[in-house]
Coordinates of C-alpha atoms and ligand atoms in Angstrom, one line a residue:
X246 CA 24.6 36.7 7.8
X247 CA 27.2 34.1 7.7
X248 CA 27.3 33.7 3.9
X249 CA 27.8 37.4 3.4
X250 CA 30.6 37.6 5.9
X251 CA 32.4 34.7 4.2
X252 CA 32.0 36.3 0.8
X253 CA 33.3 39.6 1.9
X254 CA 36.4 38.0 3.3
X255 CA 37.2 36.0 0.2
X256 CA 36.1 38.7 -2.3
X257 CA 39.7 39.5 -3.4
X258 CA 40.0 35.9 -4.5
X259 CA 37.7 36.5 -7.4
X260 CA 33.9 36.5 -7.8
X261 CA 33.7 33.0 -9.0
X262 CA 35.0 31.5 -5.8
X263 CA 32.7 33.8 -3.8
X264 CA 29.7 32.6 -5.8
X265 CA 30.7 29.0 -5.1
X266 CA 31.1 29.6 -1.4
X267 CA 27.8 31.4 -1.2
X268 CA 26.1 28.6 -3.1
X269 CA 27.6 26.0 -0.8
X270 CA 26.3 27.7 2.2
X271 CA 22.9 28.1 0.7
X272 CA 22.9 24.5 -0.2
X273 CA 24.0 23.5 3.3
X274 CA 21.2 25.5 4.8
X275 CA 18.7 24.0 2.4
X276 CA 19.8 20.5 3.4
X277 CA 19.5 21.4 7.0
X278 CA 16.0 22.8 6.5
X279 CA 14.9 19.6 4.7
X280 CA 16.3 17.5 7.5
X281 CA 14.5 19.5 10.1
X282 CA 11.2 19.3 8.2
X283 CA 11.7 15.5 7.9
X284 CA 12.2 15.1 11.6
X285 CA 9.2 17.2 12.3
X286 CA 7.1 15.2 9.8
X287 CA 8.3 11.9 11.3
X288 CA 7.4 13.1 14.8
X289 CA 4.0 14.1 13.7
X290 CA 3.3 10.9 11.8
X291 CA 4.4 8.8 14.9
X292 CA 2.3 10.9 17.3
X293 CA -0.9 10.3 15.4
X294 CA -1.2 6.5 15.9
X295 CA 0.4 6.7 19.4
X296 CA -2.1 9.3 20.5
X297 CA -5.0 7.2 19.1
X298 CA -3.7 4.1 20.9
X299 CA -3.5 5.9 24.1
X300 CA -7.0 7.2 23.8
X301 CA -8.3 3.8 22.8
X302 CA -6.7 2.1 25.7
X303 CA -8.4 4.5 28.0
X304 CA -11.7 3.9 26.3
X305 CA -11.2 0.1 26.7
X306 CA -10.7 0.6 30.5
X307 CA -13.8 2.8 30.8
X308 CA -15.9 0.3 28.8
X309 CA -14.9 -2.8 30.9
X310 CA -18.6 -3.6 31.5
X311 CA -19.5 -3.4 27.8
X312 CA -17.8 -6.3 26.0
X313 CA -19.1 -5.2 22.6
X314 CA -17.5 -1.8 23.0
X315 CA -14.2 -3.4 24.2
X316 CA -14.1 -5.5 21.1
X317 CA -14.7 -2.5 18.9
X318 CA -12.0 -0.5 20.6
X319 CA -9.6 -3.4 20.4
X320 CA -10.2 -3.7 16.7
X321 CA -9.3 0.0 16.2
X322 CA -6.3 -0.4 18.4
X323 CA -5.1 -3.2 16.0
X324 CA -5.6 -0.9 13.0
X325 CA -3.5 1.9 14.7
X326 CA -0.8 -0.6 15.7
X327 CA -0.6 -1.9 12.1
X328 CA -0.3 1.7 10.9
X329 CA 2.6 2.3 13.3
X330 CA 4.3 -0.9 12.2
X331 CA 3.9 0.1 8.5
X332 CA 5.3 3.6 9.2
X333 CA 8.4 2.2 11.1
X334 CA 9.0 -0.4 8.4
X335 CA 8.9 2.3 5.6
X336 CA 11.2 4.5 7.6
X337 CA 13.6 1.7 7.9
X338 CA 13.3 1.0 4.1
X339 CA 13.8 4.6 3.3
X340 CA 16.8 4.9 5.5
X341 CA 18.2 1.8 3.9
X342 CA 17.8 3.0 0.3
X343 CA 19.3 6.3 1.3
X344 CA 22.4 4.9 3.0
X345 CA 23.2 1.6 1.4
X346 CA 25.2 1.4 -1.7
X347 CA 22.7 -0.5 -3.9
X348 CA 25.3 -1.6 -6.4
X349 CA 27.4 -3.4 -3.7
X350 CA 25.1 -6.4 -4.0
X351 CA 24.1 -5.7 -7.5
X352 CA 23.3 -8.6 -9.9
X353 CA 21.3 -9.2 -13.0
X354 CA 17.7 -9.5 -11.9
X355 CA 14.9 -11.2 -13.9
X356 CA 12.1 -8.8 -14.7
X357 CA 9.5 -11.5 -14.7
X358 CA 10.5 -12.4 -11.1
X359 CA 10.3 -8.8 -10.0
X360 CA 6.9 -8.4 -11.5
X361 CA 5.6 -11.7 -10.1
X362 CA 6.7 -10.6 -6.6
X363 CA 5.0 -7.2 -6.9
X364 CA 1.8 -8.8 -8.1
X365 CA 1.9 -11.4 -5.3
X366 CA 2.3 -8.6 -2.7
X367 CA -0.9 -6.9 -3.9
X368 CA -2.9 -10.0 -4.7
X369 CA -5.0 -9.8 -1.5
X370 CA -5.8 -6.1 -1.8
X371 CA -6.6 -6.4 -5.5
X372 CA -8.7 -9.5 -4.9
X373 CA -11.0 -7.8 -2.4
X374 CA -11.5 -4.9 -4.9
X375 CA -11.9 -7.3 -7.8
X376 CA -9.1 -5.5 -9.6
X377 CA -7.6 -7.5 -12.5
X378 CA -3.8 -7.5 -12.7
X379 CA -2.1 -8.2 -16.0
X380 CA 1.6 -8.2 -16.9
X381 CA 3.2 -8.3 -20.3
X382 CA 6.5 -8.1 -22.1
X383 CA 8.6 -9.3 -19.2
X384 CA 10.1 -12.4 -20.8
X385 CA 13.9 -12.6 -21.1
X386 CA 14.5 -9.1 -19.7
X387 CA 17.0 -8.5 -17.0
X388 CA 17.8 -5.3 -15.0
X389 CA 20.9 -4.8 -13.1
X390 CA 20.8 -3.8 -9.4
X391 CA 19.9 -4.7 -5.8
X392 CA 17.1 -7.3 -6.0
X393 CA 15.5 -6.3 -2.7
X394 CA 15.5 -2.6 -3.5
X395 CA 14.2 -3.1 -7.0
X396 CA 11.4 -5.4 -5.7
X397 CA 10.4 -2.8 -3.1
X398 CA 10.3 -0.1 -5.8
X399 CA 8.1 -2.0 -8.2
X400 CA 6.0 -3.3 -5.3
X401 CA 5.2 0.2 -4.2
X402 CA 4.1 1.3 -7.6
X403 CA 1.8 -1.7 -8.0
X404 CA 0.5 -1.3 -4.5
X405 CA -0.4 2.4 -5.2
X406 CA -2.1 1.5 -8.5
X407 CA -4.3 -0.9 -6.5
X408 CA -4.9 1.5 -3.6
X409 CA -5.8 4.5 -5.7
X410 CA -8.2 2.7 -8.1
X411 CA -11.9 1.9 -7.7
X412 CA -13.2 -1.6 -7.7
X413 CA -13.4 -3.7 -10.9
X414 CA -10.7 -1.9 -12.7
X415 CA -7.5 -3.1 -14.3
X416 CA -3.8 -2.6 -13.3
X417 CA -1.3 -3.4 -16.1
X418 CA 2.4 -3.9 -15.8
X419 CA 4.3 -3.6 -19.1
X420 CA 8.0 -4.1 -19.6
X421 CA 10.1 -3.2 -22.6
X422 CA 13.7 -2.5 -23.6
X423 CA 14.6 1.0 -24.7
X424 CA 17.9 1.8 -26.5
X425 CA 20.0 4.7 -25.4
X426 CA 23.4 5.8 -26.5
X427 CA 25.4 4.7 -23.4
X428 CA 23.5 1.4 -23.0
X429 CA 20.1 0.0 -22.9
X430 CA 17.3 0.5 -20.3
X431 CA 14.4 -1.5 -19.2
X432 CA 11.2 0.4 -18.7
X433 CA 8.5 -0.9 -16.4
X434 CA 5.2 0.9 -16.7
X435 CA 2.5 0.4 -14.1
X436 CA -0.8 1.6 -15.4
X437 CA -4.1 2.0 -13.5
X438 CA -7.6 3.3 -14.2
X439 CA -7.7 5.1 -10.8
X440 CA -8.4 8.5 -9.5
X441 CA -5.4 10.1 -11.2
X442 CA -3.1 12.9 -10.0
X443 CA -3.5 16.6 -10.9
X444 CA -0.9 18.6 -12.8
X445 CA 0.0 20.5 -9.6
X446 CA 0.4 17.4 -7.4
X447 CA 2.3 15.4 -10.0
X448 CA 5.5 17.3 -9.1
X449 CA 5.1 16.7 -5.4
X450 CA 4.0 13.1 -5.0
X451 CA 7.7 11.9 -4.9
X452 CA 8.4 14.1 -1.8
X453 CA 8.6 12.3 1.6
X454 CA 5.2 12.4 3.3
X455 CA 3.4 14.3 0.6
X456 CA -0.1 12.9 0.0
X457 CA -2.8 14.3 -2.3
X458 CA -5.5 13.2 0.1
X459 CA -4.0 12.3 3.6
X460 CA -7.3 10.7 4.8
X461 CA -7.5 8.4 1.8
X462 CA -3.8 7.5 2.1
X463 CA -4.2 6.6 5.8
X464 CA -7.3 4.6 5.1
X465 CA -5.3 2.3 2.8
X466 CA -2.4 2.1 5.3
X467 CA -0.3 4.6 3.3
X468 CA 2.6 6.4 4.9
X469 CA 3.5 8.9 2.2
X470 CA 7.0 7.4 1.9
X471 CA 6.4 4.9 -0.9
X472 CA 7.2 7.1 -3.9
X473 CA 10.1 8.7 -2.1
X474 CA 11.6 5.2 -1.8
X475 CA 10.9 4.5 -5.4
X476 CA 12.6 7.7 -6.5
X477 CA 15.7 7.0 -4.4
X478 CA 16.0 3.4 -5.7
X479 CA 15.6 4.6 -9.3
X480 CA 18.2 7.3 -9.0
X481 CA 20.8 5.3 -7.1
X482 CA 20.6 2.6 -9.8
X483 CA 21.2 5.2 -12.6
X484 CA 17.6 5.2 -13.7
X485 CA 14.5 7.4 -13.0
X486 CA 10.8 7.3 -12.3
X487 CA 8.2 9.4 -14.0
X488 CA 4.5 9.8 -14.0
X489 CA 1.8 10.4 -16.6
X490 CA -1.7 11.0 -15.3
X491 CA -5.1 12.2 -16.1
X492 CA -7.4 13.1 -13.3
X493 CA -10.3 10.7 -13.0
X494 CA -8.9 8.5 -15.8
X495 CA -5.8 6.9 -14.3
X496 CA -2.0 7.1 -14.0
X497 CA 1.0 5.4 -15.4
X498 CA 4.2 5.3 -13.4
X499 CA 7.3 4.4 -15.4
X500 CA 10.4 3.0 -13.8
X501 CA 13.4 3.1 -16.0
X502 CA 16.4 1.0 -15.0
X503 CA 19.6 0.0 -16.6
X504 CA 19.5 -3.3 -18.4
X505 CA 21.8 -6.0 -17.1
X506 CA 24.8 -6.4 -19.3
X507 CA 24.5 -3.0 -20.8
X508 CA 27.2 -0.4 -20.5
X509 CA 25.2 1.5 -17.9
X510 CA 25.4 -1.4 -15.4
X511 CA 27.8 0.3 -13.3
X512 CA 26.7 3.9 -13.9
X513 CA 26.8 4.9 -10.3
X514 CA 25.3 8.1 -9.2
X515 CA 24.5 9.7 -5.9
X516 CA 22.3 12.5 -6.9
X517 CA 21.0 14.9 -4.3
X518 CA 17.5 13.8 -3.7
X519 CA 16.3 15.9 -0.8
Ligands
ADP1879 P1 1.1 6.6 0.2 O1 1.7 5.8 1.3 O2 0.3 7.8 0.7 O3 0.5 5.9 -0.9 P2 3.2 7.4 -1.7 O4 4.5 8.1 -1.5 O5 3.3 6.0 -2.3 O6 2.4 7.4 -0.3 O7 2.3 8.3 -2.7 C1 2.1 9.6 -2.4 C2 0.8 10.1 -2.8 O8 0.7 10.1 -4.3 C3 -0.4 9.3 -2.4 O9 -0.8 9.6 -1.1 C4 -1.5 9.6 -3.4 O10 -2.1 10.8 -3.1 C5 -0.6 9.8 -4.7 N1 -0.6 8.6 -5.6 C6 0.4 7.7 -5.6 N2 0.2 6.7 -6.5 C7 -1.0 7.0 -7.1 C8 -1.8 6.4 -8.1 N3 -1.4 5.3 -8.8 N4 -2.9 7.1 -8.5 C9 -3.3 8.2 -7.8 N5 -2.6 8.8 -6.8 C10 -1.5 8.2 -6.5

């Protein structure tokens, strides 16, 4: 098609240039396909709660002489509305981390504050499941970056650890400094004793809307966007996120971020994350 036509035309310029052009077009097509998939996924994800709300409102009208049923339907409408709100909020967050330059408002951020914020965010969910949360090693450590984005990233990891763990287990958050040639990093490891992730799924959980078990994710208010947001935040800060997991035993997600004051502070990358 198009790519071949272009390469035939520029063939005399040398095969290297041809290769580059063909690669460029393939890459452009790939990005376009990813974008189309994303729009299709968003539409589908929006339609589900909206469809449920529409059916439930009909049910409420039909059940006007049965107050108990009305209350039950109204409760379910509230759940669907919350789901919709979560989804829209996460879409806004994702778009923000994809489009904003995180290092524009970058500053040294205390690790103990980030951890306290993440724990606070999950306190209620953890409490109802009697999950113990413990943090260690955070004193005197500072990462460099956008406070809001870093808080969102760590918060998502801790939230997942709580959501994908059975009752009466433990979620640990450990921080440590790791030396690297171009500057030091801070590693934040979130460990749970939850359901774990299979080898095959491990590679995919960072994709937008990918969920191992969609029903379970929805039941906990999940949107399938959390880890995509974490991955973007990590990469745009010059860090990375990785996962170790054993099915049925638990998982550890490790967020590696540049330490404040280290040479990597301003390492600024815009990797292709689609
Ligand atoms: P969700 O909103 O569904 O939690 P995420 O992007 O945060 O979306 O995670 C994607 C999927 O990865 C989840 O649906 C779940 O299947 C899996 N997952 C994430 N964190 C964990 C964890 N700590 N333990 C087990 N599975 C996890």
